[in-house]
PDB file of C-alpha atoms in Angstrom:
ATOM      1  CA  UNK A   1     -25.410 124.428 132.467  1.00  0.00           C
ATOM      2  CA  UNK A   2     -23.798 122.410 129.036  1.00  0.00           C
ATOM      3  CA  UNK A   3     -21.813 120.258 128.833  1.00  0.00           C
ATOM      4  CA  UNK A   4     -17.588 121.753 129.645  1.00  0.00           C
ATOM      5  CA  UNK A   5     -14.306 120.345 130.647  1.00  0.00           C
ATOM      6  CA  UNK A   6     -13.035 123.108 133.469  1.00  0.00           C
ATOM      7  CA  UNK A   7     -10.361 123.472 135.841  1.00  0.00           C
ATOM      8  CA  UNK A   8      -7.288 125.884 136.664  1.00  0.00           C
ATOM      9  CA  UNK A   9      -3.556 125.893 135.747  1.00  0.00           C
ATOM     10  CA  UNK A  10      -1.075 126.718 138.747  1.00  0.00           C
ATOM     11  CA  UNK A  11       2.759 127.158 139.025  1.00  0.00           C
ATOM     12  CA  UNK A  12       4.578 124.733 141.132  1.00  0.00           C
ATOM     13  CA  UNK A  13       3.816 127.301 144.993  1.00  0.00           C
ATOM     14  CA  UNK A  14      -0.091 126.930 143.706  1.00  0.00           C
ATOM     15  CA  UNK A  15      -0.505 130.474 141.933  1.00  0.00           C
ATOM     16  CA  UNK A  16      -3.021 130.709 139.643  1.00  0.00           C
ATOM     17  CA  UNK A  17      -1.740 131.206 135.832  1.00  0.00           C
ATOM     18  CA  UNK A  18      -2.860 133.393 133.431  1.00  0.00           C
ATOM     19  CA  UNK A  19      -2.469 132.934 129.612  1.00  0.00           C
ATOM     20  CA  UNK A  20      -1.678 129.274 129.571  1.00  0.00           C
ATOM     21  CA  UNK A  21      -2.440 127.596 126.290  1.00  0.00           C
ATOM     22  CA  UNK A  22      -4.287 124.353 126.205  1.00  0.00           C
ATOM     23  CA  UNK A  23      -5.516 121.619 124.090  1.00  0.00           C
ATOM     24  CA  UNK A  24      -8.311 119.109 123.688  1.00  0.00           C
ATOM     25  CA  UNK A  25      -8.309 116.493 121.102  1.00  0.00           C
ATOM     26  CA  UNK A  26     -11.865 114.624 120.830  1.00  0.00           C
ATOM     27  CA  UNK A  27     -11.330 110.324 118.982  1.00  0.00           C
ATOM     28  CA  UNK A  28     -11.339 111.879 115.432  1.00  0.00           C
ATOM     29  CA  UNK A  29      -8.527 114.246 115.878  1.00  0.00           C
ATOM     30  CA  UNK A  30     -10.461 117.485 116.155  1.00  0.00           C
ATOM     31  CA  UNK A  31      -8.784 120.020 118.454  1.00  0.00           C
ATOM     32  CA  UNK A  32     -10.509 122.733 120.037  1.00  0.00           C
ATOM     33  CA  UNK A  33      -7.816 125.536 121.547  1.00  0.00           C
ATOM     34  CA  UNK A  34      -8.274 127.730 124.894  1.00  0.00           C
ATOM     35  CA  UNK A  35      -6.107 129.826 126.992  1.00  0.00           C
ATOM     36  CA  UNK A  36      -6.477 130.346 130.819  1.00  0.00           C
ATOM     37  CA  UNK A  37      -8.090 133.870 131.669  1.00  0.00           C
ATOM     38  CA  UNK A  38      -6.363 136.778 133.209  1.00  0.00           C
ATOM     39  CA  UNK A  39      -9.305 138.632 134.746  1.00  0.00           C
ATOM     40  CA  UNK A  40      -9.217 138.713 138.662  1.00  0.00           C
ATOM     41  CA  UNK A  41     -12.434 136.826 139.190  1.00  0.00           C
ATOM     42  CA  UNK A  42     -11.569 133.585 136.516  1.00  0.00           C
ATOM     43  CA  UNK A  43      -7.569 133.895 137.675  1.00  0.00           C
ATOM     44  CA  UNK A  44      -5.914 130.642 135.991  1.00  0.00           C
ATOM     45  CA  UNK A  45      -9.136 129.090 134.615  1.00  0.00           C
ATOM     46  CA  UNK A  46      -9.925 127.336 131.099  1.00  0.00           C
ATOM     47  CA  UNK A  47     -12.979 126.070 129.758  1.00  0.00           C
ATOM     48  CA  UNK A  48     -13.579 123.807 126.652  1.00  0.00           C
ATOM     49  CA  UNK A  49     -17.470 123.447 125.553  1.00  0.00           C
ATOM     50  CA  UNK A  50     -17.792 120.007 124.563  1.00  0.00           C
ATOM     51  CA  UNK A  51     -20.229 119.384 122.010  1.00  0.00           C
ATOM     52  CA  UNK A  52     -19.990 115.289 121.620  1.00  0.00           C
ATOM     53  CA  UNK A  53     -22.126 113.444 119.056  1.00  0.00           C
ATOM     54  CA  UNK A  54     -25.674 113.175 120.258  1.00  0.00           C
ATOM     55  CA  UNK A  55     -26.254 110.040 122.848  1.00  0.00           C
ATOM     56  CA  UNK A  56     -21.945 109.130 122.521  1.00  0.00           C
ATOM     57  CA  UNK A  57     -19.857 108.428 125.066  1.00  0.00           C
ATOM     58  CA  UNK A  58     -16.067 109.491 124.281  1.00  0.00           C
ATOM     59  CA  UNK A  59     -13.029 110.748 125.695  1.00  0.00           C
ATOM     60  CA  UNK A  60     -11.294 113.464 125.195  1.00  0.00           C
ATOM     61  CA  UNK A  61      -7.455 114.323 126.000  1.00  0.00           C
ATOM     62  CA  UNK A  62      -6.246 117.371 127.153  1.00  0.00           C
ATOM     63  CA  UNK A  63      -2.660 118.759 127.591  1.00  0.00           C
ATOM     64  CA  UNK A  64      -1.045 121.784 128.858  1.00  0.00           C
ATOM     65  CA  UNK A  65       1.109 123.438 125.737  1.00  0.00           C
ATOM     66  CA  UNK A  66       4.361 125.640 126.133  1.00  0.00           C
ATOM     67  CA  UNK A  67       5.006 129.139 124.516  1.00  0.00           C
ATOM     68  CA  UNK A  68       5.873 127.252 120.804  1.00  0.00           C
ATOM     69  CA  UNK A  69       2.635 125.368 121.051  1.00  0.00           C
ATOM     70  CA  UNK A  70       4.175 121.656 122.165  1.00  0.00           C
ATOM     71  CA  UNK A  71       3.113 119.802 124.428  1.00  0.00           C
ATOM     72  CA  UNK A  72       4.693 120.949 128.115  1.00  0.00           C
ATOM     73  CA  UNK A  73       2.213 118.362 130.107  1.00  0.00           C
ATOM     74  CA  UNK A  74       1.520 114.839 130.373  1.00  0.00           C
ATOM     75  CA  UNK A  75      -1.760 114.119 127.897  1.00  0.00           C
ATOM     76  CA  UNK A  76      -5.096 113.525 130.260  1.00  0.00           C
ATOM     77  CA  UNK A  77      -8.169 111.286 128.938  1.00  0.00           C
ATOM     78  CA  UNK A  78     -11.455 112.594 130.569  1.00  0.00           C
ATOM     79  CA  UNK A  79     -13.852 110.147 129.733  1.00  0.00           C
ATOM     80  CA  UNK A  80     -17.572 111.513 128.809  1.00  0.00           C
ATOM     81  CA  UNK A  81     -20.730 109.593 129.401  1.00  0.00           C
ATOM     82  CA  UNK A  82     -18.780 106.796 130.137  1.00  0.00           C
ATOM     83  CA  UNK A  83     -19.677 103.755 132.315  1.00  0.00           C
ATOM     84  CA  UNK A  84     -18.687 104.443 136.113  1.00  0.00           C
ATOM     85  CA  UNK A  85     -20.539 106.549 139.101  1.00  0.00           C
ATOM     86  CA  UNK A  86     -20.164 109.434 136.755  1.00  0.00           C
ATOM     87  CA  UNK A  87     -21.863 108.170 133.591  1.00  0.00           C
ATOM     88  CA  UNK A  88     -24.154 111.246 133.355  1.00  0.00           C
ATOM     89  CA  UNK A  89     -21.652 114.137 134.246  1.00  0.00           C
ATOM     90  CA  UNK A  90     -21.822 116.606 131.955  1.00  0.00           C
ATOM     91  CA  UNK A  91     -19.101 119.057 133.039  1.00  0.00           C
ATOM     92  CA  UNK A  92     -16.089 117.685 134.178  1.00  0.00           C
ATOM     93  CA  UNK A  93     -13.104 119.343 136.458  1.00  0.00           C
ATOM     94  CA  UNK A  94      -9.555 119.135 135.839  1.00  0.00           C
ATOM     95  CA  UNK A  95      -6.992 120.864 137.670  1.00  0.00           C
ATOM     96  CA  UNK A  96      -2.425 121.148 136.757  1.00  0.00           C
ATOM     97  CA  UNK A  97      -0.168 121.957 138.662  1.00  0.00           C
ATOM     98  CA  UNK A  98       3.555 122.707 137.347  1.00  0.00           C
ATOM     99  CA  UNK A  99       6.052 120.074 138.920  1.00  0.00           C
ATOM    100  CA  UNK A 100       9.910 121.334 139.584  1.00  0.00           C
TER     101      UNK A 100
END
């Protein structure tokens, strides 16, 4: 239930990774902050609430941040009540997976 963007952070073999920093930037610059979790059961995942403008449809762009808080991924638009077979989605999954 609610509306989330989810998904997991994983080394380049797959493994799940804990303590990852993350950000998501809605159109007006606001950025909401959260770190993948370390607990056995959530292993690698993130969530981000999303709490859009009543009845909007907007993107948001996420990005996986090092250790001095720059960005350490290519930036990813997830687009929100947007036109498409997935118009009324309200939680959205995105995986990353480290390249060598």
């Amino acid at each position: 239930p609610g509306l989330y963007i989810m998904g997991s952070v994983q080394d380049a073999r797959g493994s799940l990774l804990p303590n990852v920093r993350l950000r998501s930037t809605d159109p007006w610059g606001n950025e909401a902050f959260t770190t993948t979790k370390s607990a056995a059961a959530e292993l690698g995942r993130y969530d981000f609430p999303l709490f859009p403008p009543a009845g909007d449809s907007i993107t948001y762009d996420l990005v996986v941040l090092d250790e001095a808080g720059r960005p350490a991924s290519p930036v990813v638009s997830v687009p929100h009540h947007q036109e498409g077979p997935n118009k009324n989605a309200n939680c959205h999954w995105l995986d990353w997976q480290k390249v060598e």
